Tab-separated table of C-alpha atoms and ligand atoms in Angstrom:
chain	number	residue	atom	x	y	z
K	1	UNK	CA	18.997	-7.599	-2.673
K	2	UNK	CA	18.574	-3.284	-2.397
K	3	UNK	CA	17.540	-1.735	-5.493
K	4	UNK	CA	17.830	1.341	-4.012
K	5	UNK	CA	19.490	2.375	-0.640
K	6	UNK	CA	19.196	6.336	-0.021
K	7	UNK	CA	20.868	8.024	2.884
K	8	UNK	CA	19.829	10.832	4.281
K	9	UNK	CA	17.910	11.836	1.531
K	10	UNK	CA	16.563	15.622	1.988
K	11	UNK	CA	14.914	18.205	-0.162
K	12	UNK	CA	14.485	21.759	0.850
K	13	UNK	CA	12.190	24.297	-0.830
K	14	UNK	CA	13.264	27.802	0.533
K	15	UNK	CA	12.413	27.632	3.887
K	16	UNK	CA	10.416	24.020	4.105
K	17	UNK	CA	12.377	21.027	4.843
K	18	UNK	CA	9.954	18.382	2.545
K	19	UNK	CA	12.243	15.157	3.326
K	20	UNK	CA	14.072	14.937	6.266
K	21	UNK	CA	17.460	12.767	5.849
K	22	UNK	CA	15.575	9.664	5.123
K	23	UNK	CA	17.561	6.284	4.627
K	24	UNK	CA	15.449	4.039	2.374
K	25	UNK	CA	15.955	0.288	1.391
K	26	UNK	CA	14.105	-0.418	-1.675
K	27	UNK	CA	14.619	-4.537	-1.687
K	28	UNK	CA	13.797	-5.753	-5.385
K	29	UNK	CA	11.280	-8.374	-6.234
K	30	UNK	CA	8.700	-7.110	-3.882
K	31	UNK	CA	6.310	-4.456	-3.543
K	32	UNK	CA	6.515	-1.461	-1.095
K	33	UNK	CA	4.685	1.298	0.001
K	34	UNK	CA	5.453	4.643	1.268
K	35	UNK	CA	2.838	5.581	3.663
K	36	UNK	CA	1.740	8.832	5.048
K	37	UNK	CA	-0.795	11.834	4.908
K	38	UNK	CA	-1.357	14.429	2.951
K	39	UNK	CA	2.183	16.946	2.989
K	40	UNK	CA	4.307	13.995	4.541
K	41	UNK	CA	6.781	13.904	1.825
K	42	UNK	CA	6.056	11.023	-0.516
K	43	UNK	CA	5.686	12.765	-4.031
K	44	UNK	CA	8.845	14.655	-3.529
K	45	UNK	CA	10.750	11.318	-2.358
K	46	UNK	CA	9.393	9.690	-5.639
K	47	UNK	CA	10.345	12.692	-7.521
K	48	UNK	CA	14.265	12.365	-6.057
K	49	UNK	CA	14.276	8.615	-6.616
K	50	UNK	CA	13.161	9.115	-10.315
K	51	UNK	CA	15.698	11.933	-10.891
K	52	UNK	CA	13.284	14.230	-11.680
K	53	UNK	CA	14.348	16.749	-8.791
K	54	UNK	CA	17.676	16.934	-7.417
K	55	UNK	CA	18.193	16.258	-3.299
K	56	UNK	CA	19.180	19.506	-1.470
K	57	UNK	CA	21.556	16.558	0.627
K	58	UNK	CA	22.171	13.105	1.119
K	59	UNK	CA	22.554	10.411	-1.667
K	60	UNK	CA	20.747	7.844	-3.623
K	61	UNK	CA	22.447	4.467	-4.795
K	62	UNK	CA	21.196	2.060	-7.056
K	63	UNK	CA	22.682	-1.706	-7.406
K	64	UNK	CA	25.524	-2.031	-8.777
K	65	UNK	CA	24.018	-4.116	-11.272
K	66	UNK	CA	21.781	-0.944	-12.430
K	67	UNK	CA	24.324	1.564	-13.382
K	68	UNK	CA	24.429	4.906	-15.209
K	69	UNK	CA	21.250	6.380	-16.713
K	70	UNK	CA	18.667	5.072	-13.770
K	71	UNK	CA	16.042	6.154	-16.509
K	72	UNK	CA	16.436	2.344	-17.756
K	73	UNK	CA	15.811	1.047	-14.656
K	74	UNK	CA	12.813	2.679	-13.857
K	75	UNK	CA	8.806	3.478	-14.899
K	76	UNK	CA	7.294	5.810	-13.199
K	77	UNK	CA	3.101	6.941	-12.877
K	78	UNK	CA	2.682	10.619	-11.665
K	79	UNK	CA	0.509	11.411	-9.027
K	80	UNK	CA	-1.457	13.093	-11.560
K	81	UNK	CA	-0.877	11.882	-14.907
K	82	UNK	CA	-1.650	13.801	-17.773
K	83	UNK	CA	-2.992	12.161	-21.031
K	84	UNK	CA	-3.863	12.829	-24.469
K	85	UNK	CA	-7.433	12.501	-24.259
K	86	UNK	CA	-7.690	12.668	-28.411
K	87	UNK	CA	-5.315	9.573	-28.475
K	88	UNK	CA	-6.643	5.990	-28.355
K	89	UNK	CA	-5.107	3.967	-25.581
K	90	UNK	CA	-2.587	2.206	-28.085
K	91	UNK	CA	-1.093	5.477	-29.296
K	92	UNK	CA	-0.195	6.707	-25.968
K	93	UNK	CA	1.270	3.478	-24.943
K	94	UNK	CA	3.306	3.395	-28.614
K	95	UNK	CA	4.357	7.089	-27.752
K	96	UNK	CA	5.696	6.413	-24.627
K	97	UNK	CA	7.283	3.301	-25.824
K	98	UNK	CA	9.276	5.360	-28.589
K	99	UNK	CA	10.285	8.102	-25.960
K	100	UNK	CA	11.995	5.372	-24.089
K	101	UNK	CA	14.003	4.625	-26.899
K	102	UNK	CA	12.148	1.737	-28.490
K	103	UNK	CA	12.130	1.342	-32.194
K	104	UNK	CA	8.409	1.755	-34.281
K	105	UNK	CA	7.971	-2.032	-34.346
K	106	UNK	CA	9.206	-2.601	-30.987
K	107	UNK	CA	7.239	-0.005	-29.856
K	108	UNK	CA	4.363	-1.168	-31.276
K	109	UNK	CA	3.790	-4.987	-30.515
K	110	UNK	CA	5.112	-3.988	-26.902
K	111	UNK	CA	2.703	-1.681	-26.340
K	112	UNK	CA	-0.131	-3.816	-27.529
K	113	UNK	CA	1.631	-6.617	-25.059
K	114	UNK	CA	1.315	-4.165	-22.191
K	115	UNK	CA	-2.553	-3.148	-22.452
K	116	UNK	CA	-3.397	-6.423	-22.514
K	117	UNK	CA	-1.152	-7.458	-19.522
K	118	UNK	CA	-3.181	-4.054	-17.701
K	119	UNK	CA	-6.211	-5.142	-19.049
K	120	UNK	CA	-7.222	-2.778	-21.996
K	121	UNK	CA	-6.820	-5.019	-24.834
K	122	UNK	CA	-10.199	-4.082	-26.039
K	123	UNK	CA	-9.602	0.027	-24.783
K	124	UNK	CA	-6.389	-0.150	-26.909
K	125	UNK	CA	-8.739	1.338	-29.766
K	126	UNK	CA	-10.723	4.093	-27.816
K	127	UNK	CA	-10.148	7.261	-26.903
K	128	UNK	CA	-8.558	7.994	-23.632
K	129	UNK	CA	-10.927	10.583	-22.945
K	130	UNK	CA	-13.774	7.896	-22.604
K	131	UNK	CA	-11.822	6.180	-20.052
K	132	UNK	CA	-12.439	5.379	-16.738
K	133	UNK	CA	-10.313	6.756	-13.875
K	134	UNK	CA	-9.311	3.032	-13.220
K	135	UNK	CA	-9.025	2.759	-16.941
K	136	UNK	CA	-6.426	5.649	-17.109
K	137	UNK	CA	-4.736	4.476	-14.331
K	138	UNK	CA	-4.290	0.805	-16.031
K	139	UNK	CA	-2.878	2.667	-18.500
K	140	UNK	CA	-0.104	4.848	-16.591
K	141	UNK	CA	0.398	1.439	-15.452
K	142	UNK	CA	1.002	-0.164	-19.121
K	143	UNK	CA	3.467	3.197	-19.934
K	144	UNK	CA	5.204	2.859	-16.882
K	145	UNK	CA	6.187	-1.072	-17.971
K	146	UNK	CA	6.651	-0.566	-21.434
K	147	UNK	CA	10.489	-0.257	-21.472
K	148	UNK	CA	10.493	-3.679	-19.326
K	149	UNK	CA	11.862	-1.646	-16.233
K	150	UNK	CA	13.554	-3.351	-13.024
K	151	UNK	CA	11.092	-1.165	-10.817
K	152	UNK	CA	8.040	0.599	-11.100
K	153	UNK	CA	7.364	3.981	-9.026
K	154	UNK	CA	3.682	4.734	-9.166
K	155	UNK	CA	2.524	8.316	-6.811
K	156	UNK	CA	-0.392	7.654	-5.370
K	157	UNK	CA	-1.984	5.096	-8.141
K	158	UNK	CA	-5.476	4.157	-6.299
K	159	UNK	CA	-6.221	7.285	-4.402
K	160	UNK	CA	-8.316	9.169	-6.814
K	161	UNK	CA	-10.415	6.554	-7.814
K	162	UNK	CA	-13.767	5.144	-7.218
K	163	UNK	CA	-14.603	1.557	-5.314
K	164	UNK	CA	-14.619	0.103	-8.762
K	165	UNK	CA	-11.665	1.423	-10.410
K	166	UNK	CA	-9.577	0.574	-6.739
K	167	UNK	CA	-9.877	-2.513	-6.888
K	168	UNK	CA	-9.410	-2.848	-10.431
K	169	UNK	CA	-5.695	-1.162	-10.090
K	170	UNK	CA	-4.887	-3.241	-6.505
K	171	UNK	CA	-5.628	-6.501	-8.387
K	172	UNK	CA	-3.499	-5.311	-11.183
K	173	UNK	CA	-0.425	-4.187	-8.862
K	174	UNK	CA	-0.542	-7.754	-6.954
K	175	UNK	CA	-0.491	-9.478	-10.474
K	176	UNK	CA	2.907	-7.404	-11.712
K	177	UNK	CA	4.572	-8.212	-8.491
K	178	UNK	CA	5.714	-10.984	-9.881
K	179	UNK	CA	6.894	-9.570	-13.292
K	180	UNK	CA	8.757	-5.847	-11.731
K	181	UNK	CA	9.505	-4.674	-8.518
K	182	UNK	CA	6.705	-2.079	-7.392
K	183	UNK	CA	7.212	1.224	-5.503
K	184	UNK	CA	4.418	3.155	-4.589
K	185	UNK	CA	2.909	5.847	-2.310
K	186	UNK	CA	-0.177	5.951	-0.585
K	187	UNK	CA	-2.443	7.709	2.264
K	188	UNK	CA	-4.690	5.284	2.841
K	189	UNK	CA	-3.323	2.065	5.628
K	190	UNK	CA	-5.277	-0.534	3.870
K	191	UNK	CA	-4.096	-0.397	-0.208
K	192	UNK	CA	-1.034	-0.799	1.635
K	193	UNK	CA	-1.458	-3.988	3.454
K	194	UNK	CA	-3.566	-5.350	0.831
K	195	UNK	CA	-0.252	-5.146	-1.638
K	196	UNK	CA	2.698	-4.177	-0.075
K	197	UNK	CA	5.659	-6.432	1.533
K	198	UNK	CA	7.335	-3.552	2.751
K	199	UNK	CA	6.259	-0.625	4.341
K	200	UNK	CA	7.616	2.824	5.270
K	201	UNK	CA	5.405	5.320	7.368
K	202	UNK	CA	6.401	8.816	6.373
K	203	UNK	CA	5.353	11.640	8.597
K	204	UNK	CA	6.315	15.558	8.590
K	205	UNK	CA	9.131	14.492	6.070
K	206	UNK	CA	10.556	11.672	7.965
K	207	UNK	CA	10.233	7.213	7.861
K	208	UNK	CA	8.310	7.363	11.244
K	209	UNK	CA	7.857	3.054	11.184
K	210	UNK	CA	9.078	1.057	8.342
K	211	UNK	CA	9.513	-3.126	8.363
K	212	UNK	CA	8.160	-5.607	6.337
K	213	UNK	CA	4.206	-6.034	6.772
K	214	UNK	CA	4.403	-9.180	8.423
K	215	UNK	CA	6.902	-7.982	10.667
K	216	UNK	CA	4.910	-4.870	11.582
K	217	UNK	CA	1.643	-6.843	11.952
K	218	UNK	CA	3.118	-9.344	14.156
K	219	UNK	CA	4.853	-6.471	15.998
K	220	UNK	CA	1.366	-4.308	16.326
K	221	UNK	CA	-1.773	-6.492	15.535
K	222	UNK	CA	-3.758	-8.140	18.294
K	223	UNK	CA	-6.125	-10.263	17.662
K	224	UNK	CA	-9.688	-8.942	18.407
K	225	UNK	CA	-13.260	-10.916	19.432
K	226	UNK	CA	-16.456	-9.432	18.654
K	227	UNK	CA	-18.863	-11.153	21.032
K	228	UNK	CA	-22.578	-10.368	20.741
K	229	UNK	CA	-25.457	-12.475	22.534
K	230	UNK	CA	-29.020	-12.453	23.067
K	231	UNK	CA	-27.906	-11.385	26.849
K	232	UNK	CA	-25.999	-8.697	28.866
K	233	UNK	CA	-22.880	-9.399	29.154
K	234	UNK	CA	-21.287	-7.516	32.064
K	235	UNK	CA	-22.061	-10.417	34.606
K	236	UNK	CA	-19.744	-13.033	32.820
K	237	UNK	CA	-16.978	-10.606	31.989
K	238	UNK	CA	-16.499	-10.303	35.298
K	239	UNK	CA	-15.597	-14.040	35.438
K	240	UNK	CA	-13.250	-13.600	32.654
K	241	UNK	CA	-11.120	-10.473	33.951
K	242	UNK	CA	-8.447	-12.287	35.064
K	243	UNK	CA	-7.720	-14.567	32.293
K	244	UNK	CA	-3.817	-14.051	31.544
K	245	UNK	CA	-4.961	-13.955	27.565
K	246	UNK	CA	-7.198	-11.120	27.993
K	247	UNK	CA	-5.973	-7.959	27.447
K	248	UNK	CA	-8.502	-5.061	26.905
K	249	UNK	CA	-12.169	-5.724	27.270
K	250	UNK	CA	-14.904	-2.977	25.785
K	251	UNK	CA	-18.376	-3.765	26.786
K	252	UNK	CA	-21.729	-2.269	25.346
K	253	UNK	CA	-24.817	-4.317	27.073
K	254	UNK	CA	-25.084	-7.463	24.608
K	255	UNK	CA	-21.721	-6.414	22.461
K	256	UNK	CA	-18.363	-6.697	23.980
K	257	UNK	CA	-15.083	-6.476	22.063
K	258	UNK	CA	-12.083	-8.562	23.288
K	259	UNK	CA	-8.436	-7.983	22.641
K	260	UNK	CA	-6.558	-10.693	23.655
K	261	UNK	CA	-2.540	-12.071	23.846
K	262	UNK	CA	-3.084	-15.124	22.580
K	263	UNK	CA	-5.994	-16.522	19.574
K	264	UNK	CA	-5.558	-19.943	20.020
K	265	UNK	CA	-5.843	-20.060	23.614
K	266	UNK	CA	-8.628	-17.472	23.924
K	267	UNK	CA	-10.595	-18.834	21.155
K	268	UNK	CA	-10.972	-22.362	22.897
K	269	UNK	CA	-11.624	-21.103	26.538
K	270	UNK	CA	-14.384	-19.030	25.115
K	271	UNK	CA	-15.778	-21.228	23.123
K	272	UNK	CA	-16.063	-24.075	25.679
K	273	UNK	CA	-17.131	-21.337	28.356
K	274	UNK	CA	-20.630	-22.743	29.852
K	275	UNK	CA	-21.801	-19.012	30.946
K	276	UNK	CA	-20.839	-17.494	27.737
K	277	UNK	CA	-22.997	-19.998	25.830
K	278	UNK	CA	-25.806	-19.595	28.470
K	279	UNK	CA	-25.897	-15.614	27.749
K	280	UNK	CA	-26.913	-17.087	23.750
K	281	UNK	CA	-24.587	-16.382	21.551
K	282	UNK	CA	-25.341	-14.519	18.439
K	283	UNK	CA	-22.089	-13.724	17.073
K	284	UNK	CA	-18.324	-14.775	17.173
K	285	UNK	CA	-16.295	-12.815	15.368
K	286	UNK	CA	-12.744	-13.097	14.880
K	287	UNK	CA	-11.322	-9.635	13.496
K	288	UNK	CA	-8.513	-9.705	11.287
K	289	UNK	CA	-7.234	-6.793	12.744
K	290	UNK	CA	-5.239	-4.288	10.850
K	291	UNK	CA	-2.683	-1.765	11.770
K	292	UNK	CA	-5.036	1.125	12.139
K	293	UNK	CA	-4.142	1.482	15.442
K	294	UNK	CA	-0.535	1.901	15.389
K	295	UNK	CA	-0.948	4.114	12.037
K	296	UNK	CA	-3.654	6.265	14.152
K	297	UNK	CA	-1.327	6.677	16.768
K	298	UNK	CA	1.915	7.736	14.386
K	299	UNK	CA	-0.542	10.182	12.870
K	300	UNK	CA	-1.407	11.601	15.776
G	1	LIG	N1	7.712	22.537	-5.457
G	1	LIG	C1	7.494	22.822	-4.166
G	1	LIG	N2	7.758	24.023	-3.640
G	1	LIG	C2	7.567	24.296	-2.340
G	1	LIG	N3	7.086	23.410	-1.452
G	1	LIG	C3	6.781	22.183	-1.898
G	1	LIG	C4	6.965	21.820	-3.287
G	1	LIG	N4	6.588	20.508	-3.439
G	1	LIG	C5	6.187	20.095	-2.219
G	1	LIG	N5	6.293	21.077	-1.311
G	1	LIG	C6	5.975	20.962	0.125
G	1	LIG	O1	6.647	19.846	0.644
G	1	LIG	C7	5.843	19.099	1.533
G	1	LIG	C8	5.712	17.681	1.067
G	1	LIG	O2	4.935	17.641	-0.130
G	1	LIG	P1	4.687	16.317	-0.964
G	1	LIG	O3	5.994	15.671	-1.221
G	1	LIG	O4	3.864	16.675	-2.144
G	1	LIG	O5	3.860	15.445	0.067
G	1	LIG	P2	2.888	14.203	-0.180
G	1	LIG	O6	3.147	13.674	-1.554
G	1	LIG	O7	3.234	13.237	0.904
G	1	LIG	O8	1.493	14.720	-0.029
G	1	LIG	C9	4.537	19.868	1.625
G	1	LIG	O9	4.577	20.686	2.742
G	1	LIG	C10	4.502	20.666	0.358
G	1	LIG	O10	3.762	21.838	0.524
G	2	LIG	MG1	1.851	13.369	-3.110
């Protein structure tokens, strides 16, 4: 089912077109990421979606079963959120839980519900000026939630932080993906594969690629070899060159790196191939590739 079908969703700012007549399909129940660089669009998309800016054209439907005031329906985390940093954790969470309408009680036992569900049980008491970035994120995470919304819109939710607090906020998005629906922007290829089901490449203001992941990965990944042995290697590539699952072949003395049509196939002629094994092998690699290549090439 579409949350949230837009079409041809544009926003102008005197002069710059930001979003280009994009048509979106937010399906519920998953998680999805809008993809793109820096300028592409994505904060002012989230920003029409939420309501919080009005499109210069085109429209944007919710369900049917998600009528009037979308503010219900949806939580949303700023690209750059801005905190209380004299409040504890609990207080912000409580505040945000009566601005959306909860009652004191309510507001309070949900709110302690939702930092532990982010992880900040404990942080509930400190100040969120002693937080971590991950820590502050965790928590634009547990105020987004707090009103038990059908999606989730976070801007950008990983990119400012360190190694640490990355994977701390991935983990926690693949967790709520089965509690809320998940919409959320990001430059960087790989938070979105790690988490996303669907994916929409935005460049220059318009949905370059979209699809689900798999579909995409099946549609652009091939499966890589990274062969390195004690020997050079050029002699026996030449006896591979014509193998019909061979597709690309980059060779650097010792190292070669093999793209190939088929994994199965490729992975059992090499690994029963008598010269290969004479050369010594010292590594076989199969690369899980990713879609860096296809992203590199919309980015271009
Ligand atoms: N309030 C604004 N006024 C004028 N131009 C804007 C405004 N907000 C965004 N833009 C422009 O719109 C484009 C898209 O910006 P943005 O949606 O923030 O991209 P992203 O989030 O993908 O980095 C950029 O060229 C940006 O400079
Ligand atoms: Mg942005």
């Amino acid at each position: 089912m579409h949350l949230i079908e837009t079409i041809g969703l544009t926003k102008k700012f005197n002069g710059t077109v930001a979003v280009k007549g994009i048509n979106l399909s937010i399906r519920e129940g998953i998680c999805t990421a809008l993809l793109g660089p820096n300028g592409a669009g994505k904060t002012t998309t989230l920003n029409m979606l939420t309501g919080l800016m009005n499109p210069t054209e085109g429209s944007i439907d919710f369900h049917e079963d998600y009528s009037g005031d979308r503010r219900k329906y949806l939580g949303y985390l700023p690209q750059y959120p801005k905190f209380f940093g004299w409040m504890s954790g609990l207080e912000y969470v409580v505040f945000a839980a009566e601005l959306a309408g909860l009652s004191k009680e309510a507001a309070k036992s949900r709110a302690k519900e939702m930092l532990e569900l982010v992880g900040l049980a404990e942080g509930g008491n400190k100040k969120v000026s002693g937080f971590s970035g991950g820590m502050k994120q965790r928590l634009g995470i547990a105020q987004a939630l707090v009103h038990e919304p059908k999606l989730i819109i976070l801007d950008e939710p990983v990119s400012a932080l360190d190694p640490i607090g990355r994977r701390e906020v991935l983990e926690l998005m693949k967790q709520l993906k089965t509690r809320t629906s998940i919409l959320f922007s990001t430059h960087v290829l790989h938070d979105a594969e790690e988490v996303s089901d669907d994916i929409f490449i935005m460049k220059k203001g318009e949905i370059v690629v979209e699809g689900s992941l798999v579909k995409l990965q099946n549609t652009y990944q091939q499966p890589t070899f990274f062969i390195e042995t004690e020997m050079e290697m050029a002699n026996w590539l030449e006896t591979i060159k014509q193998k019909e699952w061979l597709r690309h072949v980059k060779v650097d003395k010792n190292k070669a790196t093999l793209t190939v049509e088929n994994l199965q196939t490729a992975r059992t002629e090499l690994l029963s191939d008598k010269t290969l094994q004479e050369l010594k092998l010292i590594k076989f690699e199969v690369a899980k590739t990713s879609l860096e290549d296809l992203f590199m090439k919309v980015m271009k």
